[in-house]
PDB file of N, CA and C in Angstrom:
ATOM      1  N   UNK P 138       0.752  -1.366   0.311  1.00  0.00           N
ATOM      2  CA  UNK P 138      -0.105  -0.042   0.164  1.00  0.00           C
ATOM      3  C   UNK P 138       0.860   1.362   0.119  1.00  0.00           C
ATOM      4  N   UNK P 139       0.440   2.229  -0.578  1.00  0.00           N
ATOM      5  CA  UNK P 139       1.339   4.135  -0.988  1.00  0.00           C
ATOM      6  C   UNK P 139       2.391   3.615  -2.086  1.00  0.00           C
ATOM      7  N   UNK P 140       2.223   2.770  -2.468  1.00  0.00           N
ATOM      8  CA  UNK P 140       3.568   2.562  -2.842  1.00  0.00           C
ATOM      9  C   UNK P 140       3.637   2.016  -4.126  1.00  0.00           C
ATOM     10  N   UNK P 141       3.592   2.599  -5.531  1.00  0.00           N
ATOM     11  CA  UNK P 141       3.334   2.282  -7.183  1.00  0.00           C
ATOM     12  C   UNK P 141       4.048   2.438  -7.352  1.00  0.00           C
ATOM     13  N   UNK P 142       4.948   2.109  -9.225  1.00  0.00           N
ATOM     14  CA  UNK P 142       5.658   2.162  -9.898  1.00  0.00           C
ATOM     15  C   UNK P 142       6.173   3.864 -10.407  1.00  0.00           C
ATOM     16  N   UNK P 143       5.048   5.217 -10.453  1.00  0.00           N
ATOM     17  CA  UNK P 143       5.687   6.330 -10.546  1.00  0.00           C
ATOM     18  C   UNK P 143       6.341   6.834  -9.197  1.00  0.00           C
ATOM     19  N   UNK P 144       5.580   6.449  -7.803  1.00  0.00           N
ATOM     20  CA  UNK P 144       6.292   7.236  -6.704  1.00  0.00           C
ATOM     21  C   UNK P 144       8.322   6.297  -6.567  1.00  0.00           C
ATOM     22  N   UNK P 145       8.471   4.887  -7.141  1.00  0.00           N
ATOM     23  CA  UNK P 145       9.769   4.573  -7.248  1.00  0.00           C
ATOM     24  C   UNK P 145      10.737   5.029  -8.888  1.00  0.00           C
ATOM     25  N   UNK P 146       9.675   5.370  -9.417  1.00  0.00           N
ATOM     26  CA  UNK P 146      10.356   5.996 -10.332  1.00  0.00           C
ATOM     27  C   UNK P 146      11.335   7.220  -9.486  1.00  0.00           C
ATOM     28  N   UNK P 147       9.951   8.225  -8.975  1.00  0.00           N
ATOM     29  CA  UNK P 147      10.437   9.798  -8.403  1.00  0.00           C
ATOM     30  C   UNK P 147      11.615   9.187  -7.107  1.00  0.00           C
ATOM     31  N   UNK P 148      11.370   8.462  -7.294  1.00  0.00           N
ATOM     32  CA  UNK P 148      12.631   8.290  -5.960  1.00  0.00           C
ATOM     33  C   UNK P 148      14.011   7.795  -6.157  1.00  0.00           C
ATOM     34  N   UNK P 149      14.114   6.450  -7.512  1.00  0.00           N
ATOM     35  CA  UNK P 149      15.430   6.266  -7.863  1.00  0.00           C
ATOM     36  C   UNK P 149      15.535   8.014  -9.003  1.00  0.00           C
ATOM     37  N   UNK P 150      14.605   8.373  -9.280  1.00  0.00           N
ATOM     38  CA  UNK P 150      15.394   9.876  -9.664  1.00  0.00           C
ATOM     39  C   UNK P 150      16.433  10.840  -8.608  1.00  0.00           C
ATOM     40  N   UNK P 151      15.501  10.917  -7.402  1.00  0.00           N
ATOM     41  CA  UNK P 151      16.602  11.902  -6.240  1.00  0.00           C
ATOM     42  C   UNK P 151      17.055  11.142  -5.836  1.00  0.00           C
ATOM     43  N   UNK P 152      17.134  10.287  -6.313  1.00  0.00           N
ATOM     44  CA  UNK P 152      18.724   9.527  -5.676  1.00  0.00           C
ATOM     45  C   UNK P 152      19.664   9.545  -6.473  1.00  0.00           C
ATOM     46  N   UNK P 153      19.588   9.655  -8.150  1.00  0.00           N
ATOM     47  CA  UNK P 153      20.110   9.193  -8.735  1.00  0.00           C
ATOM     48  C   UNK P 153      20.826  11.540  -8.444  1.00  0.00           C
ATOM     49  N   UNK P 154      20.143  12.060  -8.746  1.00  0.00           N
ATOM     50  CA  UNK P 154      20.123  13.631  -8.703  1.00  0.00           C
ATOM     51  C   UNK P 154      20.815  14.058  -7.147  1.00  0.00           C
ATOM     52  N   UNK P 155      20.833  12.999  -6.255  1.00  0.00           N
ATOM     53  CA  UNK P 155      21.690  14.018  -4.829  1.00  0.00           C
ATOM     54  C   UNK P 155      22.923  13.056  -4.774  1.00  0.00           C
ATOM     55  N   UNK P 156      22.830  12.149  -5.884  1.00  0.00           N
ATOM     56  CA  UNK P 156      24.195  11.285  -5.632  1.00  0.00           C
ATOM     57  C   UNK P 156      25.483  11.382  -6.001  1.00  0.00           C
ATOM     58  N   UNK P 157      26.320  10.593  -4.601  1.00  0.00           N
ATOM     59  CA  UNK P 157      27.741  10.806  -5.440  1.00  0.00           C
ATOM     60  C   UNK P 157      27.938   9.237  -5.468  1.00  0.00           C
ATOM     61  N   UNK P 158      29.219   9.109  -6.093  1.00  0.00           N
ATOM     62  CA  UNK P 158      29.654   7.825  -7.336  1.00  0.00           C
ATOM     63  C   UNK P 158      29.668   7.391  -6.185  1.00  0.00           C
ATOM     64  N   UNK P 159      29.574   7.774  -4.794  1.00  0.00           N
ATOM     65  CA  UNK P 159      29.572   6.245  -3.919  1.00  0.00           C
ATOM     66  C   UNK P 159      29.098   5.767  -2.592  1.00  0.00           C
ATOM     67  N   UNK P 160      27.675   5.398  -2.753  1.00  0.00           N
ATOM     68  CA  UNK P 160      26.515   5.633  -2.625  1.00  0.00           C
ATOM     69  C   UNK P 160      26.498   3.892  -3.043  1.00  0.00           C
ATOM     70  N   UNK P 161      24.531   3.305  -1.960  1.00  0.00           N
ATOM     71  CA  UNK P 161      23.808   2.600  -2.176  1.00  0.00           C
ATOM     72  C   UNK P 161      23.037   2.666  -1.490  1.00  0.00           C
ATOM     73  N   UNK P 162      21.745   1.502  -2.214  1.00  0.00           N
ATOM     74  CA  UNK P 162      20.627   1.583  -1.774  1.00  0.00           C
ATOM     75  C   UNK P 162      20.135   0.725  -0.779  1.00  0.00           C
ATOM     76  N   UNK P 163      18.764   0.835   0.093  1.00  0.00           N
ATOM     77  CA  UNK P 163      18.337  -0.452   0.503  1.00  0.00           C
ATOM     78  C   UNK P 163      16.610   0.084   1.068  1.00  0.00           C
ATOM     79  N   UNK P 164      16.237  -0.819   0.933  1.00  0.00           N
ATOM     80  CA  UNK P 164      14.657  -0.770   0.794  1.00  0.00           C
ATOM     81  C   UNK P 164      14.173  -1.310   2.605  1.00  0.00           C
ATOM     82  N   UNK P 165      13.565  -0.949   3.445  1.00  0.00           N
ATOM     83  CA  UNK P 165      12.944  -1.550   4.717  1.00  0.00           C
ATOM     84  C   UNK P 165      11.288  -1.615   5.130  1.00  0.00           C
ATOM     85  N   UNK P 166      10.874  -2.234   3.460  1.00  0.00           N
ATOM     86  CA  UNK P 166       9.595  -2.320   4.023  1.00  0.00           C
ATOM     87  C   UNK P 166       9.437  -3.440   3.497  1.00  0.00           C
ATOM     88  N   UNK P 167      10.111  -4.802   3.124  1.00  0.00           N
ATOM     89  CA  UNK P 167       9.843  -5.760   1.999  1.00  0.00           C
ATOM     90  C   UNK P 167      11.311  -6.724   2.870  1.00  0.00           C
ATOM     91  N   UNK P 168      10.792  -8.059   2.391  1.00  0.00           N
ATOM     92  CA  UNK P 168      11.706  -9.099   2.726  1.00  0.00           C
ATOM     93  C   UNK P 168      13.293  -8.396   1.865  1.00  0.00           C
ATOM     94  N   UNK P 169      12.997  -6.972   0.956  1.00  0.00           N
ATOM     95  CA  UNK P 169      14.033  -6.602  -0.497  1.00  0.00           C
ATOM     96  C   UNK P 169      15.175  -6.143   0.549  1.00  0.00           C
ATOM     97  N   UNK P 170      15.467  -6.650   1.433  1.00  0.00           N
ATOM     98  CA  UNK P 170      17.111  -5.044   2.001  1.00  0.00           C
ATOM     99  C   UNK P 170      17.746  -4.571   1.046  1.00  0.00           C
ATOM    100  N   UNK P 171      17.883  -4.738   0.441  1.00  0.00           N
ATOM    101  CA  UNK P 171      19.297  -4.254  -0.393  1.00  0.00           C
ATOM    102  C   UNK P 171      19.100  -3.446  -1.394  1.00  0.00           C
ATOM    103  N   UNK P 172      17.460  -3.701  -1.467  1.00  0.00           N
ATOM    104  CA  UNK P 172      17.195  -2.776  -2.865  1.00  0.00           C
ATOM    105  C   UNK P 172      16.601  -3.020  -4.362  1.00  0.00           C
ATOM    106  N   UNK P 173      16.893  -3.771  -4.850  1.00  0.00           N
ATOM    107  CA  UNK P 173      16.989  -4.764  -6.253  1.00  0.00           C
ATOM    108  C   UNK P 173      16.269  -3.488  -7.118  1.00  0.00           C
ATOM    109  N   UNK P 174      15.079  -3.348  -6.547  1.00  0.00           N
ATOM    110  CA  UNK P 174      13.954  -2.375  -7.012  1.00  0.00           C
ATOM    111  C   UNK P 174      14.666  -1.562  -7.858  1.00  0.00           C
ATOM    112  N   UNK P 175      14.913  -0.640  -6.870  1.00  0.00           N
ATOM    113  CA  UNK P 175      16.004   0.586  -6.922  1.00  0.00           C
ATOM    114  C   UNK P 175      16.975   0.500  -7.574  1.00  0.00           C
ATOM    115  N   UNK P 176      18.223  -0.650  -7.528  1.00  0.00           N
ATOM    116  CA  UNK P 176      19.306  -0.124  -8.150  1.00  0.00           C
ATOM    117  C   UNK P 176      19.484  -0.284  -9.141  1.00  0.00           C
ATOM    118  N   UNK P 177      17.962  -1.168  -9.759  1.00  0.00           N
ATOM    119  CA  UNK P 177      18.043  -1.445 -11.231  1.00  0.00           C
ATOM    120  C   UNK P 177      16.937  -0.532 -11.353  1.00  0.00           C
ATOM    121  N   UNK P 178      16.631   1.068 -11.634  1.00  0.00           N
ATOM    122  CA  UNK P 178      16.087   1.661 -12.210  1.00  0.00           C
ATOM    123  C   UNK P 178      17.619   3.315 -11.688  1.00  0.00           C
ATOM    124  N   UNK P 179      17.206   2.998 -11.050  1.00  0.00           N
ATOM    125  CA  UNK P 179      18.858   3.437 -10.722  1.00  0.00           C
ATOM    126  C   UNK P 179      19.487   3.861 -11.781  1.00  0.00           C
ATOM    127  N   UNK P 180      20.341   2.553 -12.009  1.00  0.00           N
ATOM    128  CA  UNK P 180      21.099   2.596 -12.634  1.00  0.00           C
ATOM    129  C   UNK P 180      20.694   2.015 -14.161  1.00  0.00           C
ATOM    130  N   UNK P 181      20.195   1.539 -14.101  1.00  0.00           N
ATOM    131  CA  UNK P 181      19.656   1.736 -15.629  1.00  0.00           C
ATOM    132  C   UNK P 181      17.833   2.937 -16.172  1.00  0.00           C
ATOM    133  N   UNK P 182      17.243   3.262 -15.647  1.00  0.00           N
ATOM    134  CA  UNK P 182      16.248   3.984 -16.414  1.00  0.00           C
ATOM    135  C   UNK P 182      17.747   5.921 -16.663  1.00  0.00           C
ATOM    136  N   UNK P 183      18.402   5.892 -14.975  1.00  0.00           N
ATOM    137  CA  UNK P 183      19.420   7.007 -14.563  1.00  0.00           C
ATOM    138  C   UNK P 183      20.536   7.001 -14.580  1.00  0.00           C
ATOM    139  N   UNK P 184      21.012   6.359 -15.387  1.00  0.00           N
ATOM    140  CA  UNK P 184      22.668   6.145 -15.455  1.00  0.00           C
ATOM    141  C   UNK P 184      23.339   6.110 -14.384  1.00  0.00           C
ATOM    142  N   UNK P 185      22.907   6.014 -12.922  1.00  0.00           N
ATOM    143  CA  UNK P 185      23.480   6.133 -11.550  1.00  0.00           C
ATOM    144  C   UNK P 185      23.939   4.587 -11.450  1.00  0.00           C
ATOM    145  N   UNK P 186      24.989   4.314 -10.813  1.00  0.00           N
ATOM    146  CA  UNK P 186      25.407   3.230 -10.043  1.00  0.00           C
ATOM    147  C   UNK P 186      26.199   2.638  -8.539  1.00  0.00           C
ATOM    148  N   UNK P 187      24.639   2.165  -8.068  1.00  0.00           N
ATOM    149  CA  UNK P 187      25.131   2.195  -6.747  1.00  0.00           C
ATOM    150  C   UNK P 187      26.379   0.777  -6.356  1.00  0.00           C
ATOM    151  N   UNK P 188      26.932   0.773  -5.171  1.00  0.00           N
ATOM    152  CA  UNK P 188      27.837   0.274  -4.861  1.00  0.00           C
ATOM    153  C   UNK P 188      27.472  -1.099  -5.380  1.00  0.00           C
ATOM    154  N   UNK P 189      27.950  -2.243  -4.102  1.00  0.00           N
ATOM    155  CA  UNK P 189      27.744  -3.611  -5.258  1.00  0.00           C
ATOM    156  C   UNK P 189      26.367  -3.454  -3.532  1.00  0.00           C
ATOM    157  N   UNK P 190      26.466  -5.207  -3.314  1.00  0.00           N
ATOM    158  CA  UNK P 190      25.330  -5.740  -3.050  1.00  0.00           C
ATOM    159  C   UNK P 190      25.669  -5.640  -1.827  1.00  0.00           C
ATOM    160  N   UNK P 191      26.612  -5.749  -1.341  1.00  0.00           N
ATOM    161  CA  UNK P 191      27.681  -6.249  -0.158  1.00  0.00           C
ATOM    162  C   UNK P 191      28.087  -5.185   0.187  1.00  0.00           C
ATOM    163  N   UNK P 192      28.681  -4.579  -0.733  1.00  0.00           N
ATOM    164  CA  UNK P 192      29.320  -3.109   0.478  1.00  0.00           C
ATOM    165  C   UNK P 192      28.504  -1.429   0.223  1.00  0.00           C
ATOM    166  N   UNK P 193      28.110  -1.529   1.834  1.00  0.00           N
ATOM    167  CA  UNK P 193      26.914  -1.043   2.986  1.00  0.00           C
ATOM    168  C   UNK P 193      28.082  -0.332   3.565  1.00  0.00           C
ATOM    169  N   UNK P 194      29.443  -0.542   3.859  1.00  0.00           N
ATOM    170  CA  UNK P 194      30.440   0.183   5.030  1.00  0.00           C
ATOM    171  C   UNK P 194      31.643   0.670   4.607  1.00  0.00           C
ATOM    172  N   UNK P 195      31.783   1.039   3.732  1.00  0.00           N
ATOM    173  CA  UNK P 195      32.263   1.886   2.655  1.00  0.00           C
ATOM    174  C   UNK P 195      31.920   3.036   1.648  1.00  0.00           C
ATOM    175  N   UNK P 196      31.007   2.923   2.327  1.00  0.00           N
ATOM    176  CA  UNK P 196      29.833   4.171   1.247  1.00  0.00           C
ATOM    177  C   UNK P 196      29.975   5.085   2.386  1.00  0.00           C
ATOM    178  N   UNK P 197      29.163   6.349   1.149  1.00  0.00           N
ATOM    179  CA  UNK P 197      29.330   8.106   1.392  1.00  0.00           C
ATOM    180  C   UNK P 197      27.684   8.176   2.217  1.00  0.00           C
ATOM    181  N   UNK P 198      26.980   7.520   1.953  1.00  0.00           N
ATOM    182  CA  UNK P 198      25.742   7.712   2.103  1.00  0.00           C
ATOM    183  C   UNK P 198      24.720   6.631   1.461  1.00  0.00           C
ATOM    184  N   UNK P 199      23.563   6.159   2.008  1.00  0.00           N
ATOM    185  CA  UNK P 199      22.882   4.765   1.942  1.00  0.00           C
ATOM    186  C   UNK P 199      21.380   5.647   2.044  1.00  0.00           C
ATOM    187  N   UNK P 200      20.784   5.190   0.279  1.00  0.00           N
ATOM    188  CA  UNK P 200      19.604   6.446   0.713  1.00  0.00           C
ATOM    189  C   UNK P 200      18.323   4.551   1.023  1.00  0.00           C
ATOM    190  N   UNK P 201      17.744   5.290   2.138  1.00  0.00           N
ATOM    191  CA  UNK P 201      16.620   4.541   2.400  1.00  0.00           C
ATOM    192  C   UNK P 201      15.654   5.084   2.548  1.00  0.00           C
ATOM    193  N   UNK P 202      14.469   3.668   0.938  1.00  0.00           N
ATOM    194  CA  UNK P 202      13.196   3.666   0.790  1.00  0.00           C
ATOM    195  C   UNK P 202      12.060   3.354   2.697  1.00  0.00           C
ATOM    196  N   UNK P 203      11.882   3.421   2.968  1.00  0.00           N
ATOM    197  CA  UNK P 203      11.232   2.761   4.813  1.00  0.00           C
ATOM    198  C   UNK P 203      10.208   3.555   4.552  1.00  0.00           C
ATOM    199  N   UNK P 204       8.708   2.965   5.903  1.00  0.00           N
ATOM    200  CA  UNK P 204       7.748   3.752   6.267  1.00  0.00           C
ATOM    201  C   UNK P 204       8.116   4.948   6.576  1.00  0.00           C
ATOM    202  N   UNK P 205       7.189   5.566   6.871  1.00  0.00           N
ATOM    203  CA  UNK P 205       7.791   7.656   7.350  1.00  0.00           C
ATOM    204  C   UNK P 205       7.638   6.625   9.037  1.00  0.00           C
ATOM    205  N   UNK P 206       7.548   5.542   9.681  1.00  0.00           N
ATOM    206  CA  UNK P 206       7.651   5.810  11.044  1.00  0.00           C
ATOM    207  C   UNK P 206       8.836   4.373  11.641  1.00  0.00           C
ATOM    208  N   UNK P 207       9.136   3.892  10.196  1.00  0.00           N
ATOM    209  CA  UNK P 207      10.960   3.422  10.659  1.00  0.00           C
ATOM    210  C   UNK P 207      11.665   3.233  11.665  1.00  0.00           C
ATOM    211  N   UNK P 208      11.978   2.528  12.598  1.00  0.00           N
ATOM    212  CA  UNK P 208      12.723   2.656  13.620  1.00  0.00           C
ATOM    213  C   UNK P 208      13.975   2.302  13.266  1.00  0.00           C
ATOM    214  N   UNK P 209      15.160   3.700  13.137  1.00  0.00           N
ATOM    215  CA  UNK P 209      16.435   3.177  12.486  1.00  0.00           C
ATOM    216  C   UNK P 209      17.485   2.693  13.383  1.00  0.00           C
ATOM    217  N   UNK P 210      16.676   2.780  14.888  1.00  0.00           N
ATOM    218  CA  UNK P 210      17.555   1.922  15.776  1.00  0.00           C
ATOM    219  C   UNK P 210      17.403   1.224  16.345  1.00  0.00           C
ATOM    220  N   UNK P 211      16.736  -0.014  15.720  1.00  0.00           N
ATOM    221  CA  UNK P 211      16.108  -0.835  16.553  1.00  0.00           C
ATOM    222  C   UNK P 211      16.014  -2.110  15.404  1.00  0.00           C
ATOM    223  N   UNK P 212      16.390  -2.723  15.837  1.00  0.00           N
ATOM    224  CA  UNK P 212      15.931  -3.824  14.534  1.00  0.00           C
ATOM    225  C   UNK P 212      16.407  -4.218  12.890  1.00  0.00           C
ATOM    226  N   UNK P 213      17.691  -3.304  12.734  1.00  0.00           N
ATOM    227  CA  UNK P 213      18.098  -3.135  11.562  1.00  0.00           C
ATOM    228  C   UNK P 213      18.665  -4.086  10.822  1.00  0.00           C
ATOM    229  N   UNK P 214      18.839  -4.190   9.366  1.00  0.00           N
ATOM    230  CA  UNK P 214      19.192  -5.478   9.053  1.00  0.00           C
ATOM    231  C   UNK P 214      21.324  -4.511   8.597  1.00  0.00           C
ATOM    232  N   UNK P 215      21.894  -6.122   8.844  1.00  0.00           N
ATOM    233  CA  UNK P 215      23.197  -5.449   8.316  1.00  0.00           C
ATOM    234  C   UNK P 215      23.491  -4.840   7.627  1.00  0.00           C
ATOM    235  N   UNK P 216      22.661  -4.584   6.542  1.00  0.00           N
ATOM    236  CA  UNK P 216      23.280  -3.624   5.057  1.00  0.00           C
ATOM    237  C   UNK P 216      23.388  -1.755   5.696  1.00  0.00           C
ATOM    238  N   UNK P 217      22.124  -1.738   7.072  1.00  0.00           N
ATOM    239  CA  UNK P 217      22.050  -0.766   7.685  1.00  0.00           C
ATOM    240  C   UNK P 217      23.513  -0.763   9.387  1.00  0.00           C
ATOM    241  N   UNK P 218      23.219  -1.941   9.721  1.00  0.00           N
ATOM    242  CA  UNK P 218      24.080  -2.120  11.457  1.00  0.00           C
ATOM    243  C   UNK P 218      26.359  -1.554  11.174  1.00  0.00           C
ATOM    244  N   UNK P 219      26.222  -2.408   9.109  1.00  0.00           N
ATOM    245  CA  UNK P 219      27.462  -2.102   9.403  1.00  0.00           C
ATOM    246  C   UNK P 219      27.862  -0.080   8.919  1.00  0.00           C
ATOM    247  N   UNK P 220      26.617   0.538   9.059  1.00  0.00           N
ATOM    248  CA  UNK P 220      27.359   1.521   8.219  1.00  0.00           C
ATOM    249  C   UNK P 220      27.230   1.834   9.769  1.00  0.00           C
ATOM    250  N   UNK P 221      26.684   1.652  10.477  1.00  0.00           N
ATOM    251  CA  UNK P 221      26.770   2.930  11.844  1.00  0.00           C
ATOM    252  C   UNK P 221      27.935   3.477  12.350  1.00  0.00           C
ATOM    253  N   UNK P 222      27.638   5.075  13.114  1.00  0.00           N
ATOM    254  CA  UNK P 222      26.689   5.254  12.947  1.00  0.00           C
ATOM    255  C   UNK P 222      26.729   5.848  11.916  1.00  0.00           C
ATOM    256  N   UNK P 223      25.301   6.693  12.545  1.00  0.00           N
ATOM    257  CA  UNK P 223      24.725   7.602  11.170  1.00  0.00           C
ATOM    258  C   UNK P 223      23.885   9.003  11.073  1.00  0.00           C
ATOM    259  N   UNK P 224      23.587   9.366  10.338  1.00  0.00           N
ATOM    260  CA  UNK P 224      23.371  10.777  10.504  1.00  0.00           C
ATOM    261  C   UNK P 224      21.850  10.318   9.462  1.00  0.00           C
ATOM    262  N   UNK P 225      20.079  10.375   9.787  1.00  0.00           N
ATOM    263  CA  UNK P 225      19.393  10.376   9.000  1.00  0.00           C
ATOM    264  C   UNK P 225      18.966  11.749   9.201  1.00  0.00           C
ATOM    265  N   UNK P 226      18.375  11.544   7.504  1.00  0.00           N
ATOM    266  CA  UNK P 226      17.624  12.559   7.298  1.00  0.00           C
ATOM    267  C   UNK P 226      16.266  12.772   6.598  1.00  0.00           C
ATOM    268  N   UNK P 227      15.639  13.253   6.387  1.00  0.00           N
ATOM    269  CA  UNK P 227      14.489  12.700   5.279  1.00  0.00           C
ATOM    270  C   UNK P 227      13.771  13.864   4.391  1.00  0.00           C
ATOM    271  N   UNK P 228      14.430  12.830   3.149  1.00  0.00           N
ATOM    272  CA  UNK P 228      15.006  13.905   1.970  1.00  0.00           C
ATOM    273  C   UNK P 228      13.456  14.078   0.962  1.00  0.00           C
ATOM    274  N   UNK P 229      12.773  12.607   1.368  1.00  0.00           N
ATOM    275  CA  UNK P 229      10.982  13.266   0.030  1.00  0.00           C
ATOM    276  C   UNK P 229       9.991  11.817   0.705  1.00  0.00           C
ATOM    277  N   UNK P 230       9.013  13.139   0.338  1.00  0.00           N
ATOM    278  CA  UNK P 230       7.682  12.010   0.433  1.00  0.00           C
ATOM    279  C   UNK P 230       7.953  11.151  -0.712  1.00  0.00           C
ATOM    280  N   UNK P 231       7.735  10.078  -0.215  1.00  0.00           N
ATOM    281  CA  UNK P 231       7.440   7.853  -1.339  1.00  0.00           C
ATOM    282  C   UNK P 231       5.755   8.458  -1.856  1.00  0.00           C
ATOM    283  N   UNK P 232       5.112   8.737  -0.915  1.00  0.00           N
ATOM    284  CA  UNK P 232       4.119   8.498  -0.592  1.00  0.00           C
ATOM    285  C   UNK P 232       3.174   7.820   0.712  1.00  0.00           C
ATOM    286  N   UNK P 233       2.104   7.390   0.408  1.00  0.00           N
ATOM    287  CA  UNK P 233       1.247   7.078   1.371  1.00  0.00           C
ATOM    288  C   UNK P 233       2.337   6.665   2.219  1.00  0.00           C
ATOM    289  N   UNK P 234       2.754   7.276   3.685  1.00  0.00           N
ATOM    290  CA  UNK P 234       3.066   6.698   4.819  1.00  0.00           C
ATOM    291  C   UNK P 234       4.968   6.111   4.230  1.00  0.00           C
ATOM    292  N   UNK P 235       5.138   7.001   3.616  1.00  0.00           N
ATOM    293  CA  UNK P 235       6.543   5.845   2.669  1.00  0.00           C
ATOM    294  C   UNK P 235       7.516   7.092   2.907  1.00  0.00           C
ATOM    295  N   UNK P 236       8.810   7.224   3.307  1.00  0.00           N
ATOM    296  CA  UNK P 236       9.494   8.252   2.251  1.00  0.00           C
ATOM    297  C   UNK P 236      11.348   7.389   1.971  1.00  0.00           C
ATOM    298  N   UNK P 237      11.853   8.734   1.178  1.00  0.00           N
ATOM    299  CA  UNK P 237      13.203   8.165   1.394  1.00  0.00           C
ATOM    300  C   UNK P 237      14.326   8.926   2.411  1.00  0.00           C
ATOM    301  N   UNK P 238      15.302   8.050   2.691  1.00  0.00           N
ATOM    302  CA  UNK P 238      15.795   8.965   4.002  1.00  0.00           C
ATOM    303  C   UNK P 238      17.574   8.481   3.715  1.00  0.00           C
ATOM    304  N   UNK P 239      18.239   9.042   3.342  1.00  0.00           N
ATOM    305  CA  UNK P 239      20.058   9.148   3.542  1.00  0.00           C
ATOM    306  C   UNK P 239      20.300   9.620   5.009  1.00  0.00           C
ATOM    307  N   UNK P 240      21.246   8.863   4.833  1.00  0.00           N
ATOM    308  CA  UNK P 240      22.042   8.093   5.756  1.00  0.00           C
ATOM    309  C   UNK P 240      23.655   8.499   5.914  1.00  0.00           C
ATOM    310  N   UNK P 241      24.499   9.350   6.672  1.00  0.00           N
ATOM    311  CA  UNK P 241      25.554   9.723   6.319  1.00  0.00           C
ATOM    312  C   UNK P 241      25.913  10.196   7.038  1.00  0.00           C
ATOM    313  N   UNK P 242      28.017   9.536   7.755  1.00  0.00           N
ATOM    314  CA  UNK P 242      28.515   9.797   8.564  1.00  0.00           C
ATOM    315  C   UNK P 242      28.427  10.260   9.151  1.00  0.00           C
TER     316      UNK P 242
END
């Protein structure tokens, strides 16, 4: 609920415009924490290359698509745990109850 193709494309566009060359993506609303849907759109539609699926500890930023009430201090997947400590900034509304967050060191 709340996410659709147009919203995902908009999120991917925002990531591609705001990211450096050393970033990664993660989705925190389902089992696909490595963000393959975002990874595909960012790479093949917008021409930006996230780091590979296991490179989360050596990036400048991680773009996280999550529910607005996601608790970044609790129950994080390893993709975020290896990046700690980090600052969290909500950078875009991604539709009903969802947001795009930028995590930086």
